[in-house]
GROMACS .gro file of C-alpha atoms in nm:
model
  230
    1MET     CA    1 -11.284 -25.203   6.765
    2VAL     CA    2 -11.224 -24.838   6.825
    3ALA     CA    3 -11.483 -24.746   6.585
    4ARG     CA    4 -11.730 -24.973   6.750
    5ARG     CA    5 -11.655 -24.812   7.096
    6ALA     CA    6 -11.698 -24.472   6.928
    7TRP     CA    7 -12.049 -24.570   6.804
    8VAL     CA    8 -12.162 -24.702   7.123
    9SER     CA    9 -12.021 -24.400   7.316
   10LEU     CA   10 -12.242 -24.191   7.073
   11TRP     CA   11 -12.536 -24.406   7.125
   12LEU     CA   12 -12.511 -24.377   7.488
   13ALA     CA   13 -12.462 -24.008   7.476
   14ALA     CA   14 -12.772 -23.952   7.254
   15GLY     CA   15 -12.992 -24.154   7.498
   16ALA     CA   16 -12.882 -23.946   7.775
   17PHE     CA   17 -12.964 -23.626   7.575
   18CYS     CA   18 -13.277 -23.740   7.500
   19ALA     CA   19 -13.379 -23.839   7.840
   20CYS     CA   20 -13.230 -23.513   7.998
   21GLY     CA   21 -13.377 -23.304   7.708
   22LYS     CA   22 -13.738 -23.364   7.820
   23PRO     CA   23 -13.853 -23.038   8.009
   24GLU     CA   24 -13.943 -23.060   8.361
   25TYR     CA   25 -14.266 -22.909   8.514
   26THR     CA   26 -14.325 -22.777   8.866
   27ILE     CA   27 -14.678 -22.833   8.930
   28GLN     CA   28 -14.799 -22.611   9.219
   29ARG     CA   29 -15.110 -22.431   9.308
   30THR     CA   30 -15.118 -22.041   9.286
   31LEU     CA   31 -15.233 -21.895   9.592
   32ARG     CA   32 -15.357 -21.499   9.541
   33ALA     CA   33 -15.554 -21.320   9.785
   34GLY     CA   34 -15.918 -21.269   9.614
   35ALA     CA   35 -15.895 -21.542   9.408
   36GLN     CA   36 -16.211 -21.773   9.396
   37TRP     CA   37 -16.281 -22.091   9.213
   38ARG     CA   38 -16.619 -22.230   9.149
   39TYR     CA   39 -16.667 -22.623   9.131
   40THR     CA   40 -16.953 -22.846   9.008
   41LEU     CA   41 -16.925 -23.207   9.125
   42GLU     CA   42 -17.166 -23.507   9.009
   43LEU     CA   43 -17.151 -23.837   9.199
   44GLN     CA   44 -17.334 -24.134   9.071
   45GLY     CA   45 -17.340 -24.428   9.337
   46GLU     CA   46 -17.450 -24.794   9.302
   47PHE     CA   47 -17.495 -24.916   9.662
   48GLN     CA   48 -17.680 -25.253   9.733
   49GLY     CA   49 -17.872 -25.253   9.397
   50ARG     CA   50 -17.989 -24.889   9.450
   51THR     CA   51 -17.834 -24.608   9.220
   52ASP     CA   52 -17.844 -24.250   9.346
   53THR     CA   53 -17.688 -23.914   9.169
   54LEU     CA   54 -17.580 -23.638   9.390
   55ARG     CA   55 -17.490 -23.293   9.238
   56LEU     CA   56 -17.337 -23.019   9.425
   57THR     CA   57 -17.142 -22.681   9.385
   58TYR     CA   58 -16.894 -22.533   9.604
   59THR     CA   59 -16.645 -22.231   9.595
   60ASP     CA   60 -16.303 -22.185   9.737
   61THR     CA   61 -16.220 -21.834   9.794
   62VAL     CA   62 -15.865 -21.721   9.910
   63LEU     CA   63 -15.900 -21.484  10.205
   64SER     CA   64 -15.531 -21.407  10.260
   65VAL     CA   65 -15.184 -21.528  10.197
   66GLN     CA   66 -14.919 -21.585  10.450
   67PRO     CA   67 -14.555 -21.500  10.440
   68ASP     CA   68 -14.475 -21.873  10.412
   69GLY     CA   69 -14.668 -21.891  10.085
   70SER     CA   70 -14.969 -22.074  10.239
   71ALA     CA   71 -15.329 -21.919  10.237
   72MET     CA   72 -15.641 -21.913  10.425
   73VAL     CA   73 -15.930 -22.022  10.229
   74GLU     CA   74 -16.293 -22.029  10.271
   75ARG     CA   75 -16.503 -22.346  10.133
   76ALA     CA   76 -16.869 -22.268  10.090
   77LEU     CA   77 -17.113 -22.526   9.973
   78LEU     CA   78 -17.382 -22.370   9.740
   79MET     CA   79 -17.689 -22.623   9.759
   80PRO     CA   80 -18.042 -22.654   9.899
   81ASP     CA   81 -18.069 -22.733  10.275
   82PRO     CA   82 -18.246 -23.070  10.195
   83GLU     CA   83 -17.972 -23.183   9.966
   84LEU     CA   84 -17.703 -23.062  10.216
   85ARG     CA   85 -17.852 -23.274  10.488
   86GLN     CA   86 -17.843 -23.576  10.255
   87LEU     CA   87 -17.477 -23.501  10.194
   88ARG     CA   88 -17.379 -23.471  10.545
   89ALA     CA   89 -17.548 -23.772  10.645
   90ILE     CA   90 -17.341 -23.964  10.383
   91ALA     CA   91 -17.014 -23.798  10.478
   92ALA     CA   92 -17.084 -23.820  10.857
   93PRO     CA   93 -16.844 -24.142  10.927
   94LEU     CA   94 -16.566 -23.938  10.754
   95GLY     CA   95 -16.615 -23.615  10.917
   96ALA     CA   96 -16.832 -23.310  10.956
   97LEU     CA   97 -16.961 -23.133  10.633
   98ASN     CA   98 -17.059 -22.773  10.721
   99PRO     CA   99 -17.189 -22.515  10.486
  100LYS     CA  100 -16.885 -22.322  10.540
  101THR     CA  101 -16.544 -22.434  10.645
  102ARG     CA  102 -16.212 -22.246  10.684
  103TRP     CA  103 -15.882 -22.431  10.557
  104ARG     CA  104 -15.526 -22.369  10.505
  105PHE     CA  105 -15.389 -22.437  10.156
  106PHE     CA  106 -15.038 -22.482  10.058
  107PRO     CA  107 -14.859 -22.444   9.730
  108ASP     CA  108 -14.772 -22.809   9.728
  109GLY     CA  109 -15.143 -22.904   9.729
  110LYS     CA  110 -15.171 -22.988  10.105
  111GLU     CA  111 -15.473 -22.876  10.261
  112GLN     CA  112 -15.526 -22.824  10.637
  113SER     CA  113 -15.854 -22.797  10.815
  114LEU     CA  114 -15.897 -22.529  11.070
  115GLU     CA  115 -16.183 -22.675  11.235
  116PRO     CA  116 -16.205 -23.004  11.406
  117ASN     CA  117 -16.338 -23.318  11.206
  118ALA     CA  118 -16.406 -23.143  10.887
  119PHE     CA  119 -16.472 -23.362  10.584
  120ALA     CA  120 -16.240 -23.255  10.281
  121ILE     CA  121 -16.483 -23.276  10.001
  122GLY     CA  122 -16.295 -23.187   9.664
  123SER     CA  123 -15.939 -23.218   9.801
  124PHE     CA  124 -15.678 -23.314   9.535
  125GLY     CA  125 -15.362 -23.249   9.753
  126TYR     CA  126 -15.235 -23.599   9.613
  127ILE     CA  127 -15.177 -23.511   9.263
  128TYR     CA  128 -14.911 -23.228   9.327
  129PRO     CA  129 -14.566 -23.401   9.314
  130ASP     CA  130 -14.288 -23.304   9.563
  131ARG     CA  131 -14.041 -23.232   9.298
  132PRO     CA  132 -14.023 -23.099   8.933
  133VAL     CA  133 -14.135 -23.392   8.695
  134ARG     CA  134 -14.114 -23.476   8.339
  135VAL     CA  135 -14.391 -23.631   8.110
  136GLY     CA  136 -14.397 -23.996   8.235
  137ALA     CA  137 -14.283 -23.938   8.615
  138GLN     CA  138 -14.463 -24.120   8.884
  139TRP     CA  139 -14.496 -24.006   9.235
  140GLY     CA  140 -14.701 -24.125   9.542
  141ARG     CA  141 -14.895 -23.987   9.829
  142LEU     CA  142 -15.058 -24.147  10.130
  143ASP     CA  143 -15.392 -24.005  10.263
  144ASN     CA  144 -15.573 -24.067  10.589
  145THR     CA  145 -15.931 -23.935  10.634
  146GLY     CA  146 -16.076 -24.115  10.934
  147SER     CA  147 -16.090 -24.468  10.902
  148LEU     CA  148 -16.025 -24.419  10.525
  149GLN     CA  149 -15.647 -24.483  10.439
  150VAL     CA  150 -15.547 -24.488  10.079
  151LYS     CA  151 -15.238 -24.474   9.855
  152TYR     CA  152 -15.242 -24.256   9.541
  153ILE     CA  153 -14.998 -24.344   9.272
  154CYS     CA  154 -14.973 -24.045   9.004
  155GLN     CA  155 -14.829 -24.022   8.664
  156LEU     CA  156 -14.801 -23.696   8.452
  157GLU     CA  157 -14.936 -23.815   8.117
  158GLY     CA  158 -14.877 -23.508   7.911
  159ILE     CA  159 -14.962 -23.168   7.860
  160GLU     CA  160 -15.317 -23.095   7.696
  161THR     CA  161 -15.560 -22.826   7.613
  162LEU     CA  162 -15.894 -22.843   7.787
  163ASP     CA  163 -16.162 -22.574   7.706
  164GLY     CA  164 -15.883 -22.360   7.557
  165VAL     CA  165 -15.685 -22.381   7.871
  166ARG     CA  166 -15.308 -22.543   7.877
  167CYS     CA  167 -15.321 -22.817   8.146
  168TYR     CA  168 -15.137 -23.114   8.308
  169LYS     CA  169 -15.316 -23.438   8.257
  170ILE     CA  170 -15.234 -23.655   8.548
  171HIS     CA  171 -15.365 -24.039   8.583
  172THR     CA  172 -15.396 -24.153   8.937
  173GLN     CA  173 -15.444 -24.503   9.078
  174ILE     CA  174 -15.593 -24.549   9.411
  175GLU     CA  175 -15.526 -24.843   9.637
  176PRO     CA  176 -15.634 -24.919  10.006
  177MET     CA  177 -15.395 -24.956  10.284
  178PRO     CA  178 -15.425 -25.290  10.495
  179ASP     CA  179 -15.632 -25.128  10.778
  180SER     CA  180 -15.840 -24.901  10.585
  181LEU     CA  181 -16.227 -24.905  10.630
  182PRO     CA  182 -16.375 -24.905  10.371
  183GLN     CA  183 -16.122 -25.060  10.134
  184THR     CA  184 -16.128 -24.833   9.844
  185ARG     CA  185 -15.981 -24.889   9.493
  186GLY     CA  186 -16.014 -24.671   9.173
  187GLU     CA  187 -15.852 -24.459   8.927
  188MET     CA  188 -15.897 -24.096   8.829
  189THR     CA  189 -15.795 -23.877   8.552
  190LEU     CA  190 -15.733 -23.500   8.637
  191TYR     CA  191 -15.657 -23.182   8.439
  192VAL     CA  192 -15.475 -22.908   8.643
  193ASP     CA  193 -15.461 -22.566   8.505
  194ALA     CA  194 -15.078 -22.516   8.402
  195GLU     CA  195 -15.085 -22.145   8.480
  196HIS     CA  196 -15.271 -22.147   8.803
  197GLY     CA  197 -15.219 -22.498   8.938
  198TRP     CA  198 -15.580 -22.549   9.036
  199VAL     CA  199 -15.785 -22.860   8.927
  200ARG     CA  200 -15.996 -22.789   8.599
  201TYR     CA  201 -16.152 -23.124   8.548
  202SER     CA  202 -16.161 -23.474   8.698
  203ARG     CA  203 -16.335 -23.805   8.645
  204GLY     CA  204 -16.287 -24.140   8.785
  205THR     CA  205 -16.429 -24.441   8.949
  206LEU     CA  206 -16.427 -24.576   9.308
  207ASN     CA  207 -16.514 -24.916   9.448
  208MET     CA  208 -16.557 -24.931   9.820
  209GLN     CA  209 -16.615 -25.212  10.040
  210ALA     CA  210 -16.659 -25.282  10.392
  211GLY     CA  211 -16.761 -25.637  10.516
  212GLU     CA  212 -17.070 -25.732  10.307
  213LEU     CA  213 -17.131 -25.391  10.198
  214ALA     CA  214 -17.000 -25.273   9.872
  215GLY     CA  215 -17.054 -24.959   9.635
  216THR     CA  216 -16.942 -24.823   9.311
  217PHE     CA  217 -16.914 -24.448   9.259
  218GLU     CA  218 -16.872 -24.259   8.926
  219LEU     CA  219 -16.772 -23.899   8.972
  220GLN     CA  220 -16.705 -23.602   8.743
  221LEU     CA  221 -16.598 -23.245   8.868
  222ARG     CA  222 -16.537 -22.934   8.675
  223GLY     CA  223 -16.390 -22.613   8.805
  224ALA     CA  224 -16.298 -22.260   8.690
  225PRO     CA  225 -16.207 -21.926   8.830
  226VAL     CA  226 -16.527 -21.726   8.920
  227GLY     CA  227 -16.617 -21.529   8.599
  228GLU     CA  228 -16.554 -21.827   8.375
  229GLN     CA  229 -16.830 -22.083   8.305
  230PRO     CA  230 -16.696 -22.411   8.485
   0.00000   0.00000   0.00000
């Protein structure tokens, strides 16, 4: 009996050691004055039997860093005027999409608009956990953008190398809140630069429905510091 108890104790201790022995990762965005990231986004949508593809490029430039670690950031859309007008019309129900906007970024991923009713294109604040996490850990975030209200359930799937850069691979499930309009469901896979904490790559599918109107959207985003090829 004593021997059996000893083996059970050793087995439990070994299990605890294996769980606690996994490294923890603090996933935060590094904010440094003068840093600039360039992104390309491709969005393909199928809506009422019609398929359209939209491509755009934008930059996020860190203008200054505040004592609390937050930063003032300028987001600039780099696209021809006709395409910009089309995109602004699409985004109008969710907010104003201007060629240049000012934002306050935080290390924990939160992005706060410094302009009224601005549409947060390319915002990925939901993927940053509020605590150090191990591979396999989950966390959740709620987001409200106008009438769009969704819940993000994220999981750190592992550490992988993307284009020679060490990244956190994060899977995100998107679920609608009861009063959200449109009702939005989907999933995303994102790669976050492990050194800088900025998103390097994202791909996913979104399904939106408002009454009898429904659409499916496939998106892909690539980003890199200016000076690299995104």
